[in-house]
XYZ file of C-alpha atoms in Angstrom:
334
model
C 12.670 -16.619 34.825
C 14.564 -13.971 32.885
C 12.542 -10.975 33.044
C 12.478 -8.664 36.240
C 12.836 -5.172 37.022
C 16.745 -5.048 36.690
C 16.305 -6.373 33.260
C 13.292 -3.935 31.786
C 15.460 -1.210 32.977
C 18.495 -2.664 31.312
C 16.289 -2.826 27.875
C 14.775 0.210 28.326
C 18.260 1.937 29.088
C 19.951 -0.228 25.786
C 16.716 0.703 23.921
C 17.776 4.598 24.265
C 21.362 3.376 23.864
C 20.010 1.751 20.398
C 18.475 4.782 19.002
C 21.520 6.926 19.980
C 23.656 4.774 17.695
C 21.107 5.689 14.826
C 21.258 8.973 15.293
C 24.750 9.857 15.465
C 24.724 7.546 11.927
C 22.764 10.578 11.181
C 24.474 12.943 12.594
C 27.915 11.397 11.318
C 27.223 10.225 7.703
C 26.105 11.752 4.495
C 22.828 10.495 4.567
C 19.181 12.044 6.412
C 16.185 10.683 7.122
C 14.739 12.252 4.571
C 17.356 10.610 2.023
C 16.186 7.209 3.623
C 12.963 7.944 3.173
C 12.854 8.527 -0.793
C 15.346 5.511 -1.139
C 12.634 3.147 0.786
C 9.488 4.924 -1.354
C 11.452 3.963 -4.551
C 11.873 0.281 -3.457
C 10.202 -2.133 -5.835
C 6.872 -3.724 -3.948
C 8.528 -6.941 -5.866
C 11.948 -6.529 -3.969
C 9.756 -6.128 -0.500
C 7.578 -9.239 -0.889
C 10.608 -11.280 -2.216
C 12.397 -10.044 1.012
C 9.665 -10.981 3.205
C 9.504 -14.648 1.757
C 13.473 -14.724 2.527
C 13.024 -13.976 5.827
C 9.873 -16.389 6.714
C 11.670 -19.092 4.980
C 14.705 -18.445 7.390
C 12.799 -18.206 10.412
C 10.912 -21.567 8.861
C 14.550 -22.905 9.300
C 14.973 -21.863 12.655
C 11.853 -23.211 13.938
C 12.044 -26.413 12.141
C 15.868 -26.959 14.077
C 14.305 -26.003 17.288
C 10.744 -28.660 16.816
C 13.985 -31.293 15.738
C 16.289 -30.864 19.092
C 12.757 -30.543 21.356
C 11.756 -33.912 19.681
C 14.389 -35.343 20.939
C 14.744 -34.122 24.474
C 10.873 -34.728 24.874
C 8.965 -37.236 24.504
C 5.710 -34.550 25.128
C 6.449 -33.013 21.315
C 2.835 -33.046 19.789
C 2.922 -29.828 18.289
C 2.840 -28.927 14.539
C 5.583 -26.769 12.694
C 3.510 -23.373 12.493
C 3.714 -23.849 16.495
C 6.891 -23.030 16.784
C 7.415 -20.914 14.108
C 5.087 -18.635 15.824
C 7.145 -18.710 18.534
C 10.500 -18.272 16.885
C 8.771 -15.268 14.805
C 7.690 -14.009 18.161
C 11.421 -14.537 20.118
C 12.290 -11.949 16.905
C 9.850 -9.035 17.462
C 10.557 -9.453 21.496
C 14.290 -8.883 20.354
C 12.927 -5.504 18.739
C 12.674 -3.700 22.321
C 15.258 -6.511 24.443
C 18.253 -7.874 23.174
C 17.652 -10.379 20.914
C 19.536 -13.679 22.678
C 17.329 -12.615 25.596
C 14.444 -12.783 23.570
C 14.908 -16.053 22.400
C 15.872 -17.964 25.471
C 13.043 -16.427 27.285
C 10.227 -16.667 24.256
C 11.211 -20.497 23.681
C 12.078 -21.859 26.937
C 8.648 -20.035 28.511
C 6.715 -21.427 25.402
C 7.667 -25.217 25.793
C 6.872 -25.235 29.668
C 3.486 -23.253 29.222
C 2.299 -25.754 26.316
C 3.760 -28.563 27.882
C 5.681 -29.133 25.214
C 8.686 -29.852 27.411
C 10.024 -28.559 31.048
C 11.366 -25.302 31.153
C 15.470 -26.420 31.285
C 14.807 -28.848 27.672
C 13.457 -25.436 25.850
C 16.701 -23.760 27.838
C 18.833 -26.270 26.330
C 17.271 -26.365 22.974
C 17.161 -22.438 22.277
C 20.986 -22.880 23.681
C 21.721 -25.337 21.369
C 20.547 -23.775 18.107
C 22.145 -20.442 19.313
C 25.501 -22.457 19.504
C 24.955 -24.055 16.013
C 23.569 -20.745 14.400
C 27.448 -19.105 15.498
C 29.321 -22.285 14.034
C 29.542 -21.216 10.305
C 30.173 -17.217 10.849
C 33.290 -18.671 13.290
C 34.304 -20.556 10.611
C 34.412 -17.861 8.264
C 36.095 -15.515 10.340
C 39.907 -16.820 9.506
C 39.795 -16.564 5.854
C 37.546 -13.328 6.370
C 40.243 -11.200 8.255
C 43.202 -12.682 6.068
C 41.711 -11.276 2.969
C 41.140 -7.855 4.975
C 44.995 -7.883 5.498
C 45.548 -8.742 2.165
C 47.563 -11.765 2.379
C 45.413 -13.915 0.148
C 43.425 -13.149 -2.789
C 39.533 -12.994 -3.060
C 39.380 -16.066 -5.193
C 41.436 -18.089 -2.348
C 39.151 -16.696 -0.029
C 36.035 -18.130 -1.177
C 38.008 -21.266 -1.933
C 38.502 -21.442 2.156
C 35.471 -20.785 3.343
C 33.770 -23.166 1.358
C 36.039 -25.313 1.967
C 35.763 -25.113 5.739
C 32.351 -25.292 5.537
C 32.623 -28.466 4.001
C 35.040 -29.844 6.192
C 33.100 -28.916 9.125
C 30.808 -32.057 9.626
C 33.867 -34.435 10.003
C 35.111 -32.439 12.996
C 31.137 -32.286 14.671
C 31.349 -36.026 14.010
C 34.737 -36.433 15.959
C 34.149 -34.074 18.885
C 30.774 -33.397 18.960
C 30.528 -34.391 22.334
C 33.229 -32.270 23.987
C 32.657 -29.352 22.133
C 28.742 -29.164 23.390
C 29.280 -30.189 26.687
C 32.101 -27.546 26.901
C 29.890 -24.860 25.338
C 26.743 -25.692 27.427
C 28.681 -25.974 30.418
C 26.221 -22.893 31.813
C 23.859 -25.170 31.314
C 24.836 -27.328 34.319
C 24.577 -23.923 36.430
C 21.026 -23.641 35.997
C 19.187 -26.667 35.638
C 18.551 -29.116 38.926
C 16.717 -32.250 39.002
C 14.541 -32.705 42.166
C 17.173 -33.471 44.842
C 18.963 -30.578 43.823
C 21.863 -32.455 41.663
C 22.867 -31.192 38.575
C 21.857 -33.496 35.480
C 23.839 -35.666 33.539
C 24.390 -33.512 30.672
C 26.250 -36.446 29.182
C 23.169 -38.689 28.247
C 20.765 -35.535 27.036
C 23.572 -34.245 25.054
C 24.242 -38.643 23.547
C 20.656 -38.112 22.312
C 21.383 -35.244 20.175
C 23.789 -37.928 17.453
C 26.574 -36.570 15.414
C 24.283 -37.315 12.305
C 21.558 -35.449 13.937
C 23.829 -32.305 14.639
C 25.318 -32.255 10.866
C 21.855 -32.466 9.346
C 21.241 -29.366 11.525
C 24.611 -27.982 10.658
C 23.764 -27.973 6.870
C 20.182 -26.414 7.194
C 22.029 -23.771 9.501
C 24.430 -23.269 6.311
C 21.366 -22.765 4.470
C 20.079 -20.451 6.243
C 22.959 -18.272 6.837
C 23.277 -18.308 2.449
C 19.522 -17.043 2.522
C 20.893 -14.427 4.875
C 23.552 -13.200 2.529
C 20.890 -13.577 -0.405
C 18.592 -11.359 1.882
C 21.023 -8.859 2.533
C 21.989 -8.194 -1.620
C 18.728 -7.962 -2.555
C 18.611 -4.784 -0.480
C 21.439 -3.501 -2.107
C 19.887 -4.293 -5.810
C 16.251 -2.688 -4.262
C 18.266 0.293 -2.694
C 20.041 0.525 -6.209
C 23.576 1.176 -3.996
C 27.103 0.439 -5.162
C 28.249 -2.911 -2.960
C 29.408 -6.200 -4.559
C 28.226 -9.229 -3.600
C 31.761 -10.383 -2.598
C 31.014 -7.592 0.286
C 27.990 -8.752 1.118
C 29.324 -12.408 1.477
C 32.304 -11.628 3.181
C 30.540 -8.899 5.516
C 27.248 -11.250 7.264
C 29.203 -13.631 8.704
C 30.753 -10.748 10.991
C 27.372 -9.230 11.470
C 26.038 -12.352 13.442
C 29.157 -12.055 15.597
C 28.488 -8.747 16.031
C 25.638 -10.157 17.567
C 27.050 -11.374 20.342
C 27.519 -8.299 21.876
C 24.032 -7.721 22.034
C 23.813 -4.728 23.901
C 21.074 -3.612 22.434
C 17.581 -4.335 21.603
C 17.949 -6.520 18.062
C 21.736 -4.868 18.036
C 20.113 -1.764 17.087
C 22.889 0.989 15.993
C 25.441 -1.539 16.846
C 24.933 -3.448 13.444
C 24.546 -0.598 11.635
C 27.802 1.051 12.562
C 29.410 -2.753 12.224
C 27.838 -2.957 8.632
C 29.268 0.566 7.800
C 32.813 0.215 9.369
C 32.646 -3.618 6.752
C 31.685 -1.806 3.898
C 33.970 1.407 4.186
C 37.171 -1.105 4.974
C 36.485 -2.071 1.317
C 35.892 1.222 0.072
C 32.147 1.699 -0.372
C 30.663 5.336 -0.258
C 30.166 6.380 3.473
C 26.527 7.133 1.926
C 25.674 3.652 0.533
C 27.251 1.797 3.795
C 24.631 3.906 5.592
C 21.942 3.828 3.576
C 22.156 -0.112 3.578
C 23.291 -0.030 7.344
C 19.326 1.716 8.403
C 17.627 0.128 5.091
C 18.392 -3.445 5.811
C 17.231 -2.887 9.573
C 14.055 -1.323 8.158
C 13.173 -4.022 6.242
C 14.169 -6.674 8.342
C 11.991 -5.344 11.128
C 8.888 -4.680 8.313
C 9.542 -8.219 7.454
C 9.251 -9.916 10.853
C 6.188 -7.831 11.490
C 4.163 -8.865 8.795
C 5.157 -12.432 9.211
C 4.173 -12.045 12.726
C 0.816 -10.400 11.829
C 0.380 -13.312 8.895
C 0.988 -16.540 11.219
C -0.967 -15.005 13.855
C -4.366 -14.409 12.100
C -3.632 -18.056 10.194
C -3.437 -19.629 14.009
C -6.704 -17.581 14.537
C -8.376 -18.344 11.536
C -7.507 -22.287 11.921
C -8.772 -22.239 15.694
C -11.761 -20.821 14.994
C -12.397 -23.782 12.036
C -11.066 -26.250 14.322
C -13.533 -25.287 16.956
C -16.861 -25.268 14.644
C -15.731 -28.014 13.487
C -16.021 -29.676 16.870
C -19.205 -27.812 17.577
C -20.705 -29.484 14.351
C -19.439 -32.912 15.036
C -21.075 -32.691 18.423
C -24.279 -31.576 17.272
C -24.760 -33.989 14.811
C -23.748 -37.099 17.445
C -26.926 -35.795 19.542
């Protein structure tokens, strides 16, 4: 559905794009390979492992919000939470070589229809859906964000308002849920057909998804963008580099909008110079915004492919147990 011959070329050509970023980061900043290279050997194997937890537990989220919407656009949902974390875990490593929105419509839309978990435009709708809702808190932030950049309001009132907003959030989803899906999906209505070629009544899938349904995703999506934040300083306290947390805080809700460029393969280079022009507009060391900048991409890709590696030999292993099993039960029935 999504992957042909214009797109490969357009991933391989954004891949080489990608890595052209990094190295004029490089080329451009205070800090070599080599320098990145002693600062990841010092890392504490604690600081790693605690890292890698983070980042299952946030891709635990992710799946879990996908399994919720799919329940309720399907009534074929049988499958069990490691299901689609595997697949959510896989959408990430795809977006290692393609751009990662790519990744994830294609991974979970293909991986609903093939199980027959759901038709291909319900795993569509549902990746769409919790791509929407995983871009709702870093909009939010964005106001206060860029008014404390300008300086016209303090830190301290700066925190106040995005926590506040946060907050105040769910009222609004409650109000105008509707409109504000249907608006956003309104692609959505472009690509899927029902059998005579009409488009669907977006209206009644969309009525199944409740306003109390959308805020209890709305909160675990504010949890997992505060494990993202939490992720992202404890590579500053493993990298030992000089950036407050108030930097960090203020800084990852601009990454993921970063995102939406997506232009490359996982953002590659794109991030990184986003992440050092944040941290140099608040006067950290052009070597410590770098050093974080390649570090935090390191890790984050180490992360996703030992989780990957981890789920996929648990699948395996329970297969295999599930299928003696069976063997045995049939043997002893003859």
């Amino acid at each position: 559905m999504y992957l042909n011959k214009k797109t490969i070329a357009y991933s391989v050509l954004s891949l080489i794009l990608g890595f052209a970023c990094i190295y004029l980061i490089i080329y451009f900043t205070p800090v070599s390979l080599k320098d990145i290279y002693l600062k990841f050997k010092k890392i504490n194997l604690n600081y790693i492992l605690l890292i890698i937890i983070v980042t299952l537990i946030n891709n635990y989220f992710l799946a879990y919000k996908w399994k919720q919407v799919i329940q309720r656009l399907s009534e074929k949902q049988t499958k069990s939470q490691i299901f689609y974390l595997f697949y959510i875990v896989l959408g990430a490593l795809v977006g290692i070589i393609i751009p990662r929105q790519l990744s994830m419509l294609t991974v979970q839309s293909l991986a609903t229809n093939l199980h027959k978990v759901s038709n291909l435009s319900n795993g569509f709708l549902s990746a769409i859906y919790n791509q929407i809702l995983n871009l709702v808190i870093p909009f939010l932030l964005v106001p206060p964000t860029i008014l404390f950049a300008l300086k016209y309001i303090s830190l301290s009132v700066t925190i106040f308002l995005s926590v506040a907003i946060v907050c105040i959030a769910p009222l609004i989803i409650r109000k105008w849920q509707k409109p504000i899906i249907i608006f956003l999906l309104k692609i959505y209505y472009k690509l899927k057909k029902n059998q005579k070629g009409n488009k669907p009544d977006l209206l009644t899938e969309v009525s199944i998804l409740k306003p109390s349904f959308t805020i209890h995703l709305y909160w675990i999506t504010v949890l997992f963008h505060a494990l993202g934040i939490f992720r992202n300083y404890l590579v500053v306290i493993a990298a030992g580099l000089n950036i407050k947390l108030w930097i960090i805080l203020l800084g990852t809700p601009l990454i993921y909008l970063a995102m939406l460029l997506s232009i490359t393969p996982g953002n590659l280079g794109i991030m990184e110079w986003t992440w050092i022009g944040i941290l140099e507009l608040y006067n950290v060391s052009p070597q410590d915004a770098a050093t974080f900048a390649i570090l935090q991409r390191i890790l984050l890709t180490l992360s996703i492919i030992f989780i990957f590696i981890c789920i996929s030999l648990t699948l395996i292993v329970n297969k295999f147990y599930v299928a003696k099993n069976s063997h045995r039960y049939v043997k002893s029935n003859k």
